[in-house]
XYZ file of C-alpha atoms in Angstrom:
561
model
C 0.000 0.000 0.000
C 1.522 3.303 -1.098
C 2.340 5.671 1.743
C 0.899 9.169 1.973
C 3.676 11.682 1.364
C 3.091 15.305 2.320
C 5.313 18.281 3.027
C 5.541 18.209 6.826
C 6.110 21.967 6.856
C 2.546 22.460 5.573
C 0.953 19.529 7.400
C -1.259 19.374 10.480
C -1.207 16.251 12.662
C -4.158 15.097 14.775
C -3.371 12.936 17.792
C -5.836 10.209 18.749
C -5.735 8.582 22.173
C -7.332 5.400 20.881
C -8.802 4.330 24.201
C -10.845 7.543 24.439
C -11.721 8.525 20.871
C -14.760 6.497 19.798
C -16.118 3.150 20.989
C -17.832 1.147 18.226
C -18.873 -1.946 20.219
C -20.221 -0.621 23.533
C -17.536 -1.995 25.843
C -16.641 1.496 27.078
C -13.215 1.583 25.401
C -12.376 3.336 22.135
C -11.257 1.164 19.246
C -9.948 1.130 15.671
C -13.364 0.755 13.962
C -14.490 3.763 16.007
C -11.725 5.839 14.418
C -12.628 4.607 10.933
C -16.204 5.696 11.549
C -15.053 9.253 12.324
C -12.715 9.767 9.362
C -15.171 12.081 7.617
C -15.144 14.324 10.694
C -11.335 14.406 10.587
C -11.323 15.033 6.835
C -13.692 17.965 7.391
C -11.287 19.403 9.942
C -8.640 19.110 7.222
C -5.820 17.329 9.042
C -3.074 15.525 7.136
C -1.928 12.777 9.509
C -3.448 10.841 12.402
C -1.060 9.877 15.179
C -2.512 6.868 17.008
C -1.382 6.115 20.541
C -0.508 2.454 21.233
C -3.218 -0.107 20.469
C -0.891 -3.103 20.844
C -1.474 -5.857 23.423
C -0.758 -4.464 26.871
C -1.610 -5.080 30.530
C -2.495 -1.339 30.613
C -0.375 -0.421 33.614
C 0.610 2.770 31.768
C -2.239 3.421 29.368
C -0.906 1.108 26.683
C 2.658 2.416 26.736
C 3.583 -0.858 28.443
C 3.597 -3.079 25.359
C 3.585 -6.865 25.554
C 3.561 -7.518 21.767
C 4.760 -4.975 19.212
C 3.293 -6.769 16.193
C -0.354 -7.278 17.104
C -3.578 -5.446 17.923
C -5.001 -5.756 21.430
C -8.438 -7.407 21.040
C -10.021 -4.595 23.064
C -9.132 -2.247 20.174
C -10.055 -4.582 17.312
C -8.177 -6.800 14.887
C -5.393 -6.471 12.353
C -8.082 -6.445 9.661
C -9.625 -3.445 11.423
C -6.253 -1.720 11.332
C -5.777 -2.433 7.636
C -9.262 -1.075 6.925
C -8.493 2.083 8.886
C -5.323 2.657 6.862
C -7.152 2.042 3.575
C -10.042 4.351 4.422
C -7.725 7.081 5.726
C -5.679 6.909 2.525
C -8.847 7.320 0.452
C -9.257 10.666 2.214
C -5.576 11.591 1.738
C -4.920 11.202 5.463
C -1.748 9.441 6.605
C -1.451 7.162 9.639
C 1.352 7.638 12.194
C 2.006 5.020 14.865
C 3.495 5.350 18.332
C 6.706 3.354 18.755
C 7.627 2.664 22.391
C 11.146 1.316 22.073
C 12.782 2.596 25.264
C 11.078 -0.095 27.351
C 8.697 -3.045 27.094
C 6.056 -4.408 29.414
C 7.291 -6.997 31.891
C 4.692 -9.234 30.191
C 6.554 -9.041 26.871
C 7.957 -12.341 25.601
C 11.487 -10.931 25.747
C 11.278 -10.170 29.450
C 9.470 -13.402 30.215
C 12.243 -15.352 28.506
C 14.786 -13.370 30.505
C 12.944 -14.345 33.699
C 13.077 -17.974 32.563
C 16.877 -17.779 32.469
C 17.487 -17.321 28.725
C 20.841 -15.524 28.609
C 20.098 -14.080 25.166
C 17.076 -12.206 26.482
C 18.652 -11.291 29.807
C 20.991 -9.231 27.627
C 17.967 -7.320 26.246
C 17.513 -5.501 29.565
C 19.591 -3.386 31.945
C 20.398 -5.631 34.899
C 22.719 -4.773 37.772
C 23.864 -6.162 41.113
C 22.772 -4.307 44.226
C 25.058 -2.178 46.323
C 26.235 -3.885 49.449
C 25.064 -7.312 48.282
C 26.746 -10.201 50.115
C 26.296 -12.519 47.134
C 23.673 -14.362 45.056
C 20.201 -14.072 46.560
C 20.993 -10.953 48.582
C 19.577 -7.905 46.772
C 21.454 -5.320 48.785
C 20.433 -1.768 47.884
C 19.423 -0.345 44.465
C 22.456 0.177 42.200
C 21.898 3.973 42.115
C 19.585 6.523 43.723
C 17.753 7.219 40.465
C 14.016 7.914 40.622
C 11.524 6.751 38.027
C 9.139 9.160 36.311
C 6.148 7.935 38.316
C 7.715 8.183 41.766
C 9.965 5.856 43.742
C 13.149 4.070 42.754
C 13.980 3.411 39.102
C 15.271 -0.044 40.111
C 13.349 -3.214 40.936
C 14.853 -6.324 42.502
C 13.782 -9.441 40.622
C 14.700 -12.725 42.386
C 14.238 -14.767 39.203
C 16.920 -12.673 37.531
C 19.068 -12.403 40.644
C 19.503 -8.760 39.620
C 17.945 -5.338 39.820
C 16.388 -4.166 36.556
C 16.138 -0.525 35.467
C 12.714 1.021 34.804
C 12.777 4.764 34.171
C 8.973 4.634 34.038
C 6.533 2.282 35.766
C 7.916 -0.766 37.575
C 6.161 -2.881 34.920
C 8.224 -1.229 32.141
C 11.807 -2.572 32.163
C 14.154 -0.503 30.011
C 15.739 -2.102 26.965
C 19.517 -2.160 26.691
C 20.302 -0.376 23.437
C 24.021 -1.116 23.785
C 23.032 -4.609 22.615
C 23.084 -4.651 18.763
C 20.426 -7.369 18.763
C 18.039 -5.060 20.637
C 18.602 -2.313 18.086
C 17.908 -4.675 15.198
C 14.793 -6.063 16.898
C 13.442 -2.516 17.323
C 14.172 -1.637 13.700
C 12.348 -4.797 12.672
C 9.254 -3.660 14.590
C 9.242 -0.361 12.693
C 9.709 -2.173 9.357
C 6.771 -4.454 10.161
C 4.364 -1.529 10.440
C 5.842 0.398 7.538
C 5.134 -2.602 5.346
C 1.475 -2.521 6.470
C 1.087 0.931 4.933
C 1.903 3.171 7.884
C 2.933 6.683 6.786
C 4.902 7.944 9.779
C 6.050 7.280 13.320
C 6.171 8.987 16.690
C 8.930 7.665 18.975
C 8.154 7.688 22.690
C 10.831 9.132 25.052
C 13.345 8.203 22.376
C 16.109 10.418 23.759
C 16.304 8.116 26.802
C 17.416 5.041 24.831
C 21.129 5.740 25.389
C 21.982 5.584 29.078
C 25.035 7.153 30.761
C 28.317 5.330 30.220
C 28.750 4.987 33.993
C 25.836 4.469 36.378
C 26.412 6.825 39.291
C 24.182 8.440 41.894
C 22.414 11.661 40.972
C 24.095 14.035 43.414
C 23.273 17.296 41.628
C 19.495 16.986 41.288
C 19.589 16.502 37.519
C 16.675 14.050 37.617
C 15.664 12.938 34.139
C 18.305 15.193 32.579
C 20.834 12.646 33.837
C 19.493 10.038 31.409
C 18.459 12.315 28.513
C 20.325 12.750 25.204
C 22.820 10.039 26.103
C 26.259 9.483 24.562
C 25.104 7.277 21.665
C 21.555 8.522 21.087
C 22.223 10.190 17.725
C 24.152 7.162 16.493
C 21.316 4.850 17.545
C 18.658 7.039 15.911
C 20.511 7.241 12.590
C 20.965 3.491 12.658
C 17.273 2.894 13.439
C 16.117 5.197 10.650
C 18.455 3.580 8.112
C 17.701 -0.019 9.105
C 13.942 0.535 9.180
C 14.010 2.389 5.860
C 12.083 5.412 7.139
C 14.426 8.249 6.182
C 12.273 10.976 4.649
C 9.039 9.724 6.211
C 7.021 11.819 8.664
C 8.690 11.168 12.039
C 8.693 12.893 15.410
C 10.541 12.141 18.618
C 9.312 12.784 22.134
C 12.326 14.290 23.878
C 12.279 14.241 27.677
C 14.352 16.890 29.497
C 16.198 17.627 26.279
C 18.285 20.559 25.027
C 17.951 22.866 22.047
C 21.339 21.783 20.715
C 20.342 18.126 20.695
C 16.952 18.815 19.107
C 18.662 20.668 16.275
C 20.726 17.524 15.668
C 17.697 15.233 15.977
C 15.844 17.149 13.269
C 18.357 18.599 10.781
C 17.661 16.920 7.422
C 21.369 16.391 6.787
C 21.664 14.266 9.936
C 19.032 11.739 8.744
C 17.422 11.264 12.148
C 13.856 12.633 12.553
C 11.577 15.192 10.879
C 10.825 17.068 14.119
C 10.896 16.862 17.888
C 8.579 17.404 20.840
C 10.079 19.337 23.731
C 8.203 20.218 26.905
C 9.880 23.218 28.480
C 6.937 25.494 27.590
C 4.566 23.247 29.529
C 6.454 23.659 32.797
C 5.848 27.396 33.209
C 3.220 26.724 35.888
C 5.430 24.339 37.897
C 6.374 25.905 41.232
C 10.166 25.617 41.589
C 10.157 23.360 38.521
C 8.162 20.631 40.275
C 5.209 19.157 38.402
C 3.149 18.439 41.517
C 3.540 21.942 42.947
C 1.139 24.528 41.514
C 1.856 28.076 40.349
C 0.272 30.614 38.026
C 1.670 30.360 34.478
C 4.719 32.583 34.024
C 3.994 34.154 30.633
C 7.319 35.996 30.549
C 9.074 32.661 30.891
C 6.757 31.134 28.279
C 7.639 33.897 25.819
C 11.347 33.436 26.470
C 11.136 29.668 25.918
C 9.233 30.091 22.667
C 11.729 32.675 21.417
C 14.708 30.502 22.340
C 13.336 27.380 20.691
C 11.739 29.008 17.655
C 14.683 31.198 16.736
C 17.270 28.636 17.887
C 15.838 25.732 15.889
C 15.559 28.033 12.870
C 19.202 29.120 13.177
C 20.380 25.517 13.445
C 18.194 24.135 10.647
C 15.996 22.038 12.983
C 12.215 21.748 13.078
C 9.724 22.009 15.945
C 6.537 20.081 16.635
C 4.004 22.646 17.915
C 1.478 21.621 20.568
C -0.254 22.519 23.816
C -1.994 19.246 24.683
C -1.421 15.522 24.438
C -2.299 12.343 26.343
C 0.196 13.257 29.087
C -0.903 16.858 29.686
C -3.757 18.707 31.409
C -5.999 20.659 29.024
C -4.353 23.935 28.065
C -7.667 25.845 27.956
C -8.087 25.217 31.703
C -4.402 25.692 32.386
C -4.122 29.160 30.843
C -7.266 30.782 32.206
C -10.257 29.401 30.308
C -12.338 28.447 33.321
C -15.323 30.783 32.797
C -18.241 30.373 30.428
C -17.355 26.843 29.341
C -19.263 26.046 26.164
C -20.750 29.525 25.826
C -19.842 32.261 23.364
C -17.747 35.074 24.762
C -16.446 33.430 27.927
C -12.789 33.078 28.782
C -13.149 29.429 27.738
C -13.687 30.445 24.106
C -11.204 33.314 24.080
C -8.404 31.247 25.610
C -9.044 28.234 23.371
C -8.903 30.266 20.175
C -5.983 32.392 21.362
C -3.912 29.303 22.169
C -4.680 27.852 18.753
C -3.498 31.015 16.986
C -0.342 31.248 19.086
C 0.589 27.640 18.341
C -0.502 27.213 14.720
C 1.313 30.182 13.226
C 4.763 29.576 14.696
C 7.488 27.834 12.719
C 6.991 24.088 12.914
C 4.311 21.457 12.438
C 1.157 21.892 14.562
C -0.371 18.941 16.420
C -4.035 19.011 17.392
C -4.838 16.702 20.292
C -8.313 15.166 20.155
C -10.806 17.610 21.615
C -8.568 20.676 21.237
C -10.689 21.643 18.243
C -13.773 21.544 20.476
C -12.229 23.352 23.441
C -12.313 20.392 25.829
C -11.370 21.207 29.434
C -10.190 19.372 32.554
C -12.968 17.227 34.071
C -12.589 18.325 37.709
C -13.183 14.960 39.392
C -14.560 14.725 42.949
C -12.522 11.755 44.158
C -9.130 10.142 43.583
C -11.076 6.958 42.818
C -12.228 8.555 39.563
C -8.660 8.708 38.282
C -7.150 5.804 36.361
C -3.610 7.052 35.718
C -0.863 5.230 37.625
C 1.241 8.392 37.965
C -1.669 10.394 39.407
C -2.581 7.740 41.958
C 1.056 7.326 42.979
C 1.605 11.033 43.490
C -1.654 11.451 45.378
C -0.292 8.992 47.956
C 3.122 10.663 47.915
C 1.497 14.047 48.628
C -0.480 12.570 51.529
C 2.735 11.098 52.939
C 4.373 14.541 52.613
C 1.657 16.039 54.826
C -0.848 17.469 52.345
C -4.501 16.974 53.229
C -6.781 14.886 50.966
C -8.572 17.954 49.576
C -5.309 19.734 48.722
C -3.801 16.602 47.168
C -6.942 16.028 45.098
C -6.852 19.645 43.899
C -3.263 19.209 42.709
C -4.117 15.961 40.914
C -7.101 17.647 39.250
C -4.758 20.314 37.902
C -1.883 18.052 36.872
C -3.168 14.548 36.094
C -2.554 12.965 32.725
C -6.168 11.788 32.908
C -7.202 15.391 32.173
C -6.226 14.711 28.568
C -7.577 11.159 28.493
C -11.282 11.679 29.116
C -13.496 10.460 26.252
C -13.939 12.552 23.125
C -17.127 14.606 23.399
C -19.190 13.849 20.310
C -22.601 14.989 21.560
C -24.623 15.938 24.635
C -26.057 12.402 24.755
C -25.222 10.048 27.647
C -21.506 9.250 27.729
C -21.031 12.188 25.315
C -21.796 9.923 22.365
C -18.463 8.169 22.958
C -19.979 4.786 23.838
C -23.305 3.038 24.268
C -21.877 1.356 27.366
C -20.106 2.460 30.543
C -17.018 4.547 29.652
C -13.703 3.374 31.061
C -13.246 6.784 32.716
C -15.802 9.411 33.728
C -17.270 11.922 31.276
C -16.697 15.621 32.130
C -19.824 17.620 32.918
C -18.736 20.097 30.221
C -19.692 17.577 27.530
C -23.251 18.878 27.732
C -22.124 22.094 26.018
C -18.699 21.320 24.547
C -19.165 18.673 21.868
C -18.834 18.089 18.133
C -22.585 18.040 17.495
C -22.873 21.561 18.931
C -19.899 22.944 16.984
C -19.418 21.345 13.554
C -20.812 23.672 10.901
C -21.703 26.376 13.448
C -20.259 29.751 12.472
C -17.849 31.109 15.082
C -17.507 27.806 16.940
C -14.197 26.495 18.220
C -14.288 23.682 15.641
C -14.813 26.054 12.711
C -12.078 28.356 14.052
C -9.628 25.440 14.070
C -10.772 24.485 10.594
C -9.961 27.983 9.334
C -6.489 27.761 10.914
C -5.808 24.439 9.174
C -6.806 25.993 5.837
C -4.576 29.000 6.501
C -1.689 26.700 7.359
C -2.125 24.781 4.098
C -2.433 27.879 1.906
C 0.197 30.235 3.309
C 3.817 30.079 2.180
C 4.914 32.546 4.842
C 3.511 30.324 7.610
C 4.904 27.116 6.147
C 8.403 28.271 5.265
C 8.892 31.885 6.366
C 11.338 33.153 8.956
C 10.199 33.687 12.546
C 11.231 36.512 14.870
C 9.781 37.451 18.245
C 8.676 41.035 18.890
C 8.628 43.271 21.962
C 4.996 43.965 22.836
C 5.988 46.672 25.326
C 6.074 47.202 29.081
C 2.302 47.615 29.259
C 1.781 44.164 27.736
C 3.772 41.782 29.968
C 1.474 38.866 29.199
C 1.465 39.263 25.420
C 3.405 36.958 23.098
C 4.049 38.597 19.734
C 6.058 37.406 16.742
C 6.364 37.922 13.010
C 6.680 35.535 10.090
C 8.362 36.891 6.959
C 8.972 35.590 3.450
C 10.176 37.965 0.761
C 7.981 41.077 0.921
C 5.238 39.363 2.940
C 4.995 39.925 6.675
C 2.569 38.301 9.105
C 2.354 39.616 12.675
C 0.752 37.624 15.497
C -0.109 39.003 18.950
C -1.681 36.844 21.659
C -2.691 38.091 25.095
C -2.588 35.671 28.019
C -3.968 38.396 30.312
C -7.481 38.568 31.787
C -7.511 42.383 31.435
C -7.020 44.817 28.523
C -3.501 45.988 27.711
C -1.713 48.521 25.502
C 0.687 47.308 22.816
C 3.952 48.768 21.656
C 4.103 49.724 17.984
C 4.288 46.468 16.015
C 4.298 48.234 12.661
C 0.856 46.958 11.639
C -1.128 50.196 11.339
C -1.626 49.725 7.560
C -1.977 45.932 7.636
C -5.159 43.944 7.142
C -6.527 41.813 9.978
C -6.479 38.215 8.757
C -7.832 36.536 11.860
C -8.979 37.299 15.388
C -10.852 35.599 18.213
C -13.364 38.408 18.816
C -16.331 39.022 16.522
C -15.385 42.651 15.884
C -12.177 44.380 14.804
C -9.370 44.921 17.320
C -8.746 48.375 18.721
C -5.575 50.049 17.396
C -2.609 49.499 19.685
C -4.499 47.441 22.255
C -5.638 43.913 23.062
C -8.685 42.825 25.027
C -8.616 39.934 27.552
C -7.203 36.789 25.928
C -7.358 38.420 22.495
C -5.427 37.053 19.530
C -4.946 39.049 16.324
C -3.145 38.210 13.088
C -2.176 41.032 10.710
C -0.768 40.697 7.200
C 1.122 43.226 5.081
């Protein structure tokens, strides 16, 4: 089956969290036929690629990112025939399919790890196994080999008596890390990618791929580096080039999720001449509301810091010849509309909900890079605001709720933090209608439906002038049609001392100039002279024209020379 080939600079990617998109059989879990049934909706939106989160067999300890078989479809999501039909139907609509490749770790249920547990030396060498510190000999675990913490809390090491070793898991304890120093592991991973390419897949997203190369020497983290200690390791670029070449995916649409990465490394990951990836996800801009840099400590978003991060990454990637993936939301993030002030008037015209949602879309879509729409962004979906920790399903959220209680926080305070930070905020079912279960399923959904679904849903927005959906649709069209947005230079502008919460930038190509100004403030502000007095207004998120030299609360305006 011929792959879809599109210019990634002009493309828009739509991320689908398969478990929560559309349930076709009433079991409360989204599935592949459900996606196929919604392809006309996605074609109407105008997106070019669909990135599907893992639908492979999995014990679901980490939402499917704990994979027990890389070459199959979990029966809860359908069959391989269902997958082939999805690819065929998407291609008929000129939409490409991108798959999530989780090659940093497997599930402990994977055949490779099970064979390691059974004593097979070949497969023991697939994983990172170490003796404990202070061990007196075989059978005595001693202490973990290092003081490293895993992403979900607690030690990154697990003693396994059947191995007689500690195994490394940088994520959940059920996700042992693969040892990429082993050439056989690297070939096995390339073979997985080839398998799906040969089934007609058009692109790939690589999960935490900058963690595949570990430090040369395993030592304690004494400087508080955390995940930065493992990121962008000594052989990561070599391994990526090898993977791309062996799998035969050079030139395909590819993106890497880069944890705790650096600008310099992301330039190298994405420069065409280095033959690694098309683009990279980095997450620095989504930590501007972390108090003291800690995810589970809340703070108001620091818009000055946000502006600085965007400028550094936009202008820095441009200077180095790299390419950004542009996004606010994904399956691991709270909803940006809630996060950046859109808590009022949810589902109603004119509330901060609408202003913030459209402003964020403008800010993101018109930068230099490839925009990613996470399912529900185009509707303005918000955090659900659950009443109990029992309503959460995410292993990280449940773990940190307990950690916060142990640190002395009360249940109400801990629940508030989880409601603001949980990955489940982005995993609630897609809101198709105001019907029971938001039209997602005819059964009992695997996770609770937000109350906002009554007003915020596709049925209420598709084809409705001025709706969030139609606003996103207009942005996709603009992205496709505009050379200056696709390939022009980017430069950030000074919005002035009276506009501390405004992010402004220009895109230029030849004689054409596009100026974008987005206010993250809940009050009006005055703008410095951006040189747009004779420009036409191309787009805005208010129904009437902007006032000269000023922005209203959460206003976004795009001017063109």
